[in-house]
Amino acid sequence: MKSTVFFFRKCSLMMDILYLSHCVPDAPNKGEKIRACFWVQEIAKQHRLHLVCFARTDAEVAAAKAMRNCASVYVEKISRNAALAKATWGFLQGSCLITRYFQSAAMQDHVRRLSGRVKLEATVAYTTVMAPYAPPDVPVLLDMSDVDSQKWFQYSATRKPAFLFDAVAKRLRKQEILYAESSRRTILITEQECSLLRSFALRASATYIENGVDFSRFNPATAPEIPALRGRTFLAFVGAMDYYPNVQAVMWFAKEVWGELRKRTPKLELGIIGRHPSRDVTALGSIPGIWLEASPPDVVPFLSASAAVIAPLRMARGIQNKVLEGLAMGKTVFSSTPICESLGADLPRGVVHCPSATEFIERISSAPLAAGMWDPGIRNEAQTRFSWPRAMERLREEMTAIADPAVGLPL
């Protein structure tokens, strides 16, 4: 792993805050980065923020280097193959595969030296894998986001070798209990995830803060147009197409839904829009009516031109930004049960629950779909619930509370 540390001019702010992130919180163009980016921007407005993060590429290292709203930045580039080899060896010796992947003596040493030089008053750890870097005797806000171990338990039920996925899940679950219960406050992304954590981390003080959407960017009134899509009626699936739950979702939809749906609505198309499509996903492009747009510079024009969005995920942790972005664009989002469960009992306007392949077929084929159509009511309701200002207000409350030992935090 290569590491770089940069120090910038400090401003006269309230507290020195350490922010630990498993990714570079730069341009929010990827699910894991969206939350981190907005949190870092918000905290840095009021405090001296010291960012410590991992990068995957040289471009991400440069992006971290350019983040001058931070008091200091330490960025370490992960070598995927070396980290995976180290994690696998540690796993064979009984360690947690996931936390071992992100283990770095150099990062640990930097945090130790930083905490010796700067009086840190709070630590924010973004996801469980970063919690081991939190310096002792500094209150920790753990932004777990979602209960990642549950995803691995789901993998063990659907993927082989099941025993391996089960072992990864059990070891990660132990880490989640350890760090959730030792943190002053743990934040999840939905009420559902918060309830799940509380069911096994009994001494954790936990709450949830939902994600928001950048409504100025995801705006159908100002979205650029792609001439080739003009007049075409298509459903859009947006997401990283090398991520197993996304791959599983579109493969299932193509196999179980698309054939009959296409018979009923011959002019309807399915656009799969996302980075790094796997071989199986690429092969779907040979099916009549299905096309792929790999790694587009911006998904907004595709969402704008679509008739509706689909979210047929068979497993879903946390909150799916693809759903929020679809709602922000005023689109109907035809969603599976796991997606709807993540949104709580009060489904946002525009989310249509489709618990089976039959329901997807019936509800999509009977919907009044048209090229580029959008509903201002869907967008307006989404703005009320999924605004970043609302989420950041909650974050400010939590930041104030964890830094004050006199404030009692509920379990």
Short mmCIF file of C-alpha atoms in Angstrom, two decimals, residues 8-375:
data_model
loop_
_atom_site.label_atom_id
_atom_site.label_comp_id
_atom_site.label_asym_id
_atom_site.label_seq_id
_atom_site.Cartn_x
_atom_site.Cartn_y
_atom_site.Cartn_z
CA PHE A 8 -3.57 22.36 4.64
CA ARG A 9 -4.13 25.72 6.31
CA LYS A 10 -6.39 25.35 9.34
CA CYS A 11 -9.40 27.53 9.91
CA SER A 12 -10.69 28.62 13.27
CA LEU A 13 -13.43 26.02 13.72
CA MET A 14 -15.02 24.38 16.72
CA MET A 15 -13.45 20.92 17.03
CA ASP A 16 -10.79 18.71 15.52
CA ILE A 17 -12.64 15.74 14.02
CA LEU A 18 -11.05 12.58 12.62
CA TYR A 19 -12.94 11.09 9.67
CA LEU A 20 -11.98 7.52 8.75
CA SER A 21 -13.22 6.24 5.39
CA HIS A 22 -12.71 3.04 3.40
CA CYS A 23 -13.13 5.10 0.20
CA VAL A 24 -12.13 8.55 -1.02
CA PRO A 25 -15.15 10.82 -0.34
CA ASP A 26 -14.77 12.80 -3.54
CA ALA A 27 -17.22 13.16 -6.45
CA PRO A 28 -20.37 11.26 -5.40
CA ASN A 29 -20.61 9.05 -8.51
CA LYS A 30 -20.70 5.73 -6.70
CA GLY A 31 -23.01 4.41 -4.00
CA GLU A 32 -20.45 4.15 -1.21
CA LYS A 33 -19.04 7.60 -1.97
CA ILE A 34 -22.31 9.52 -1.98
CA ARG A 35 -22.88 9.39 1.78
CA ALA A 36 -19.22 9.93 2.65
CA CYS A 37 -18.93 12.92 0.32
CA PHE A 38 -21.87 14.79 1.84
CA TRP A 39 -20.87 13.93 5.42
CA VAL A 40 -17.32 15.19 4.91
CA GLN A 41 -18.55 18.40 3.29
CA GLU A 42 -20.97 19.03 6.17
CA ILE A 43 -18.52 18.30 8.99
CA ALA A 44 -15.80 20.39 7.36
CA LYS A 45 -18.10 23.43 7.30
CA GLN A 46 -18.01 23.68 11.09
CA HIS A 47 -14.96 21.76 12.26
CA ARG A 48 -11.32 21.05 11.48
CA LEU A 49 -11.68 17.75 9.72
CA HIS A 50 -8.76 15.33 9.43
CA LEU A 51 -9.48 12.84 6.66
CA VAL A 52 -7.89 9.39 6.68
CA CYS A 53 -8.98 7.18 3.79
CA PHE A 54 -8.15 4.43 1.34
CA ALA A 55 -7.94 4.90 -2.44
CA ARG A 56 -8.16 2.37 -5.25
CA THR A 57 -6.51 4.34 -8.06
CA ASP A 58 -4.01 7.12 -8.64
CA ALA A 59 -6.92 9.32 -9.74
CA GLU A 60 -8.56 8.82 -6.35
CA VAL A 61 -5.31 9.69 -4.60
CA ALA A 62 -5.23 12.93 -6.58
CA ALA A 63 -8.88 13.59 -5.71
CA ALA A 64 -8.14 13.17 -2.00
CA LYS A 65 -5.12 15.43 -2.35
CA ALA A 66 -7.36 18.15 -3.79
CA MET A 67 -9.80 18.15 -0.83
CA ARG A 68 -8.73 21.44 0.71
CA ASN A 69 -11.78 21.77 2.89
CA CYS A 70 -9.98 19.36 5.24
CA ALA A 71 -7.42 20.37 7.85
CA SER A 72 -5.29 17.40 6.80
CA VAL A 73 -5.59 14.43 4.48
CA TYR A 74 -3.91 11.03 4.69
CA VAL A 75 -4.65 8.78 1.73
CA GLU A 76 -3.37 5.26 1.23
CA LYS A 77 -3.67 3.38 -2.04
CA ILE A 78 -4.76 -0.23 -1.73
CA SER A 79 -3.15 -2.83 -3.95
CA ARG A 80 -6.15 -5.09 -4.53
CA ASN A 81 -4.17 -8.29 -5.10
CA ALA A 82 -1.87 -7.75 -2.11
CA ALA A 83 -4.76 -6.80 0.16
CA LEU A 84 -6.78 -9.82 -0.95
CA ALA A 85 -3.84 -12.17 -0.39
CA LYS A 86 -3.29 -10.73 3.08
CA ALA A 87 -6.99 -10.97 3.89
CA THR A 88 -7.19 -14.57 2.67
CA TRP A 89 -4.17 -15.60 4.74
CA GLY A 90 -5.65 -13.89 7.79
CA PHE A 91 -9.01 -15.57 7.15
CA LEU A 92 -7.36 -18.99 7.08
CA GLN A 93 -5.87 -18.15 10.48
CA GLY A 94 -9.28 -17.23 11.90
CA SER A 95 -9.48 -13.47 11.26
CA CYS A 96 -12.32 -11.51 9.69
CA LEU A 97 -11.79 -11.43 5.92
CA ILE A 98 -13.38 -8.01 5.45
CA THR A 99 -11.61 -6.06 8.20
CA ARG A 100 -8.31 -7.79 7.40
CA TYR A 101 -8.56 -6.57 3.80
CA PHE A 102 -8.43 -2.99 5.09
CA GLN A 103 -5.73 -3.58 7.71
CA SER A 104 -2.73 -1.25 7.45
CA ALA A 105 0.08 -0.70 9.92
CA ALA A 106 1.02 2.53 8.13
CA MET A 107 -2.48 3.96 8.54
CA GLN A 108 -2.58 2.90 12.18
CA ASP A 109 0.74 4.63 12.76
CA HIS A 110 -0.45 7.82 11.07
CA VAL A 111 -3.55 7.98 13.27
CA ARG A 112 -1.42 7.40 16.36
CA ARG A 113 0.95 10.24 15.44
CA LEU A 114 -1.95 12.54 14.47
CA SER A 115 -3.73 11.97 17.77
CA GLY A 116 -0.49 12.72 19.59
CA ARG A 117 -0.09 16.01 17.73
CA VAL A 118 -3.73 17.16 17.56
CA LYS A 119 -6.34 17.08 20.32
CA LEU A 120 -9.02 15.08 18.53
CA GLU A 121 -12.42 15.59 20.10
CA ALA A 122 -14.40 13.05 18.07
CA THR A 123 -13.90 10.31 15.49
CA VAL A 124 -16.30 9.43 12.69
CA ALA A 125 -15.64 5.94 11.29
CA TYR A 126 -17.35 5.25 7.97
CA THR A 127 -18.27 1.54 8.03
CA THR A 128 -17.14 -1.15 10.43
CA VAL A 129 -13.84 -1.82 8.67
CA MET A 130 -12.52 1.62 9.68
CA ALA A 131 -13.49 1.38 13.36
CA PRO A 132 -10.22 -0.38 14.36
CA TYR A 133 -8.33 2.81 13.45
CA ALA A 134 -10.22 4.98 15.94
CA PRO A 135 -7.78 6.23 18.61
CA PRO A 136 -8.58 5.22 22.20
CA ASP A 137 -10.15 7.73 24.58
CA VAL A 138 -11.78 9.68 21.74
CA PRO A 139 -15.58 9.34 21.39
CA VAL A 140 -16.55 7.49 18.21
CA LEU A 141 -19.52 7.93 15.92
CA LEU A 142 -19.63 4.77 13.81
CA ASP A 143 -21.47 5.33 10.53
CA MET A 144 -22.03 1.64 9.87
CA SER A 145 -24.42 2.54 7.03
CA ASP A 146 -25.84 -0.97 6.83
CA VAL A 147 -25.36 -4.33 8.54
CA ASP A 148 -22.94 -5.76 6.02
CA SER A 149 -22.78 -9.17 7.68
CA GLN A 150 -26.42 -9.72 6.74
CA LYS A 151 -25.48 -9.49 3.07
CA TRP A 152 -22.92 -12.26 3.56
CA PHE A 153 -25.50 -14.40 5.34
CA GLN A 154 -27.75 -13.87 2.32
CA TYR A 155 -24.87 -14.86 0.05
CA SER A 156 -24.47 -18.09 2.02
CA ALA A 157 -28.09 -18.93 1.25
CA THR A 158 -27.79 -18.27 -2.49
CA ARG A 159 -24.15 -18.79 -3.49
CA LYS A 160 -21.56 -21.52 -3.29
CA PRO A 161 -19.54 -22.48 -1.33
CA ALA A 162 -22.18 -21.67 1.29
CA PHE A 163 -19.95 -22.58 4.25
CA LEU A 164 -17.36 -20.00 3.17
CA PHE A 165 -19.86 -17.14 2.90
CA ASP A 166 -21.33 -18.22 6.23
CA ALA A 167 -17.92 -18.07 7.91
CA VAL A 168 -17.25 -14.60 6.48
CA ALA A 169 -20.65 -13.45 7.76
CA LYS A 170 -20.19 -14.82 11.28
CA ARG A 171 -16.75 -13.27 11.74
CA LEU A 172 -17.91 -9.92 10.39
CA ARG A 173 -20.95 -10.05 12.69
CA LYS A 174 -18.60 -10.35 15.70
CA GLN A 175 -16.75 -7.24 14.53
CA GLU A 176 -20.01 -5.34 14.12
CA ILE A 177 -21.04 -6.22 17.67
CA LEU A 178 -17.64 -5.25 19.06
CA TYR A 179 -17.44 -1.85 17.40
CA ALA A 180 -21.13 -0.92 17.59
CA GLU A 181 -21.18 -1.56 21.33
CA SER A 182 -17.87 0.22 21.96
CA SER A 183 -18.77 3.32 19.92
CA ARG A 184 -20.50 6.20 21.63
CA ARG A 185 -23.07 6.25 18.83
CA THR A 186 -23.76 4.04 15.80
CA ILE A 187 -25.61 5.39 12.77
CA LEU A 188 -27.39 3.22 10.22
CA ILE A 189 -28.94 4.27 6.93
CA THR A 190 -32.51 3.01 7.51
CA GLU A 191 -34.81 2.15 10.37
CA GLN A 192 -34.79 -1.46 9.17
CA GLU A 193 -30.99 -1.69 9.43
CA CYS A 194 -31.07 0.00 12.83
CA SER A 195 -33.58 -2.54 14.15
CA LEU A 196 -31.47 -5.40 12.82
CA LEU A 197 -28.34 -4.10 14.57
CA ARG A 198 -30.21 -3.66 17.84
CA SER A 199 -31.39 -7.28 17.65
CA PHE A 200 -27.86 -8.62 18.17
CA ALA A 201 -25.71 -5.68 19.41
CA LEU A 202 -27.76 -5.23 22.56
CA ARG A 203 -25.55 -2.57 24.18
CA ALA A 204 -25.21 -0.39 21.09
CA SER A 205 -26.57 3.16 21.11
CA ALA A 206 -27.98 3.24 17.59
CA THR A 207 -30.12 5.44 15.38
CA TYR A 208 -30.45 6.04 11.64
CA ILE A 209 -29.97 8.86 9.14
CA GLU A 210 -31.33 8.27 5.63
CA ASN A 211 -29.45 9.31 2.53
CA GLY A 212 -30.43 12.30 0.47
CA VAL A 213 -30.31 13.13 -3.22
CA ASP A 214 -28.65 16.01 -5.03
CA PHE A 215 -31.88 17.41 -6.50
CA SER A 216 -30.04 20.11 -8.41
CA ARG A 217 -28.20 17.42 -10.38
CA PHE A 218 -31.05 14.92 -10.64
CA ASN A 219 -33.54 17.32 -12.17
CA PRO A 220 -35.68 16.30 -15.16
CA ALA A 221 -36.28 19.94 -16.06
CA THR A 222 -32.60 20.59 -16.73
CA ALA A 223 -31.31 17.14 -17.74
CA PRO A 224 -29.24 16.95 -20.94
CA GLU A 225 -30.83 15.08 -23.84
CA ILE A 226 -29.37 12.12 -25.70
CA PRO A 227 -30.76 12.39 -29.27
CA ALA A 228 -30.49 8.64 -29.91
CA LEU A 229 -32.96 7.97 -27.08
CA ARG A 230 -35.57 10.49 -28.23
CA GLY A 231 -39.00 8.88 -28.57
CA ARG A 232 -37.90 5.44 -27.30
CA THR A 233 -39.88 3.91 -24.43
CA PHE A 234 -37.54 2.05 -22.10
CA LEU A 235 -37.15 0.93 -18.52
CA ALA A 236 -33.87 1.86 -16.86
CA PHE A 237 -31.79 -0.19 -14.46
CA VAL A 238 -28.88 1.81 -13.06
CA GLY A 239 -26.03 0.46 -10.94
CA ALA A 240 -22.51 -0.97 -10.78
CA MET A 241 -22.81 -4.02 -13.00
CA ASP A 242 -19.97 -6.00 -11.43
CA TYR A 243 -21.76 -5.99 -8.03
CA TYR A 244 -23.40 -9.37 -7.38
CA PRO A 245 -26.84 -8.15 -6.16
CA ASN A 246 -27.16 -5.93 -9.26
CA VAL A 247 -26.05 -8.72 -11.59
CA GLN A 248 -28.42 -11.15 -9.88
CA ALA A 249 -31.27 -8.64 -10.22
CA VAL A 250 -30.97 -7.99 -13.97
CA MET A 251 -30.33 -11.67 -14.74
CA TRP A 252 -33.49 -12.60 -12.83
CA PHE A 253 -35.51 -9.87 -14.54
CA ALA A 254 -34.30 -10.91 -17.99
CA LYS A 255 -35.11 -14.57 -17.33
CA GLU A 256 -38.35 -14.34 -15.35
CA VAL A 257 -39.96 -11.10 -16.47
CA TRP A 258 -38.69 -9.76 -19.76
CA GLY A 259 -39.95 -12.41 -22.18
CA GLU A 260 -43.61 -12.10 -21.21
CA LEU A 261 -43.34 -8.34 -20.67
CA ARG A 262 -41.92 -7.90 -24.17
CA LYS A 263 -44.78 -9.96 -25.65
CA ARG A 264 -47.33 -7.67 -24.03
CA THR A 265 -45.48 -4.42 -24.84
CA PRO A 266 -43.44 -5.09 -28.01
CA LYS A 267 -42.05 -1.56 -28.26
CA LEU A 268 -40.77 -1.48 -24.68
CA GLU A 269 -37.00 -1.65 -24.18
CA LEU A 270 -34.74 -2.30 -21.18
CA GLY A 271 -31.64 -0.18 -20.74
CA ILE A 272 -28.96 -1.48 -18.35
CA ILE A 273 -26.80 1.49 -17.42
CA GLY A 274 -23.73 1.04 -15.23
CA ARG A 275 -20.03 0.58 -14.82
CA HIS A 276 -18.06 -2.60 -15.49
CA PRO A 277 -20.76 -4.98 -16.74
CA SER A 278 -19.88 -8.62 -16.09
CA ARG A 279 -19.75 -11.15 -18.90
CA ASP A 280 -23.21 -12.45 -18.01
CA VAL A 281 -24.68 -8.94 -18.03
CA THR A 282 -23.01 -8.11 -21.36
CA ALA A 283 -24.58 -11.25 -22.85
CA LEU A 284 -28.04 -9.87 -22.05
CA GLY A 285 -27.51 -7.32 -24.82
CA SER A 286 -28.22 -10.08 -27.35
CA ILE A 287 -31.82 -10.41 -26.10
CA PRO A 288 -34.30 -8.42 -28.25
CA GLY A 289 -35.16 -5.11 -26.62
CA ILE A 290 -32.31 -5.13 -24.09
CA TRP A 291 -29.32 -2.84 -24.49
CA LEU A 292 -26.36 -1.83 -22.33
CA GLU A 293 -24.65 1.49 -21.70
CA ALA A 294 -21.38 0.68 -19.94
CA SER A 295 -19.69 3.31 -17.78
CA PRO A 296 -21.54 6.42 -18.99
CA PRO A 297 -20.05 9.73 -17.81
CA ASP A 298 -23.46 10.68 -16.39
CA VAL A 299 -26.57 8.59 -15.71
CA VAL A 300 -28.89 11.62 -15.53
CA PRO A 301 -29.67 11.82 -19.29
CA PHE A 302 -30.57 8.12 -19.33
CA LEU A 303 -32.86 8.43 -16.33
CA SER A 304 -34.45 11.50 -17.87
CA ALA A 305 -35.17 9.74 -21.18
CA SER A 306 -36.54 6.60 -19.52
CA ALA A 307 -40.24 5.83 -19.06
CA ALA A 308 -39.67 4.28 -15.62
CA VAL A 309 -37.02 2.68 -13.43
CA ILE A 310 -36.80 -0.91 -12.24
CA ALA A 311 -35.24 -2.12 -8.98
CA PRO A 312 -35.78 -5.90 -8.97
CA LEU A 313 -33.06 -6.70 -6.42
CA ARG A 314 -33.41 -10.03 -4.67
CA MET A 315 -31.23 -8.80 -1.80
CA ALA A 316 -30.75 -5.19 -0.72
CA ARG A 317 -28.98 -3.70 2.27
CA GLY A 318 -29.43 -0.13 3.37
CA ILE A 319 -31.07 2.27 0.97
CA GLN A 320 -30.58 2.06 -2.77
CA ASN A 321 -29.42 5.35 -4.25
CA LYS A 322 -30.66 4.17 -7.66
CA VAL A 323 -34.19 4.27 -6.23
CA LEU A 324 -33.79 7.73 -4.70
CA GLU A 325 -32.30 9.09 -7.91
CA GLY A 326 -35.19 7.65 -9.92
CA LEU A 327 -37.70 9.33 -7.60
CA ALA A 328 -35.77 12.61 -7.81
CA MET A 329 -36.22 12.43 -11.59
CA GLY A 330 -39.97 11.99 -11.08
CA LYS A 331 -39.93 8.37 -12.25
CA THR A 332 -42.08 5.46 -11.17
CA VAL A 333 -39.79 2.81 -9.65
CA PHE A 334 -41.02 -0.77 -9.94
CA SER A 335 -39.42 -2.41 -6.92
CA SER A 336 -38.93 -5.83 -5.37
CA THR A 337 -39.88 -6.69 -1.80
CA PRO A 338 -36.34 -6.20 -0.36
CA ILE A 339 -36.26 -2.69 -1.84
CA CYS A 340 -39.65 -1.82 -0.40
CA GLU A 341 -38.75 -3.22 3.01
CA SER A 342 -35.68 -0.99 3.13
CA LEU A 343 -37.89 2.07 2.61
CA GLY A 344 -40.12 1.27 5.57
CA ALA A 345 -43.87 0.87 5.94
CA ASP A 346 -44.60 4.30 4.40
CA LEU A 347 -43.47 3.79 0.80
CA PRO A 348 -42.57 6.99 -1.04
CA ARG A 349 -44.91 8.06 -3.81
CA GLY A 350 -43.77 6.51 -7.07
CA VAL A 351 -42.48 3.23 -5.60
CA VAL A 352 -44.58 0.33 -6.90
CA HIS A 353 -44.22 -2.90 -4.96
CA CYS A 354 -43.77 -5.94 -7.20
CA PRO A 355 -43.31 -9.00 -4.95
CA SER A 356 -43.05 -11.53 -7.81
CA ALA A 357 -42.28 -11.86 -11.50
CA THR A 358 -46.00 -11.94 -12.22
CA GLU A 359 -46.52 -8.64 -10.38
CA PHE A 360 -43.65 -7.02 -12.29
CA ILE A 361 -45.23 -8.13 -15.58
CA GLU A 362 -48.75 -7.06 -14.66
CA ARG A 363 -47.89 -3.71 -13.12
CA ILE A 364 -45.41 -2.60 -15.75
CA SER A 365 -47.52 -3.73 -18.72
CA SER A 366 -50.59 -1.95 -17.32
CA ALA A 367 -48.77 1.30 -16.50
CA PRO A 368 -49.23 4.31 -18.86
CA LEU A 369 -45.56 4.46 -19.87
CA ALA A 370 -44.20 6.96 -22.37
CA ALA A 371 -40.75 8.10 -23.40
CA GLY A 372 -39.28 10.57 -20.93
CA MET A 373 -42.43 10.88 -18.82
CA TRP A 374 -42.08 12.10 -15.23
CA ASP A 375 -44.37 13.03 -12.37
#
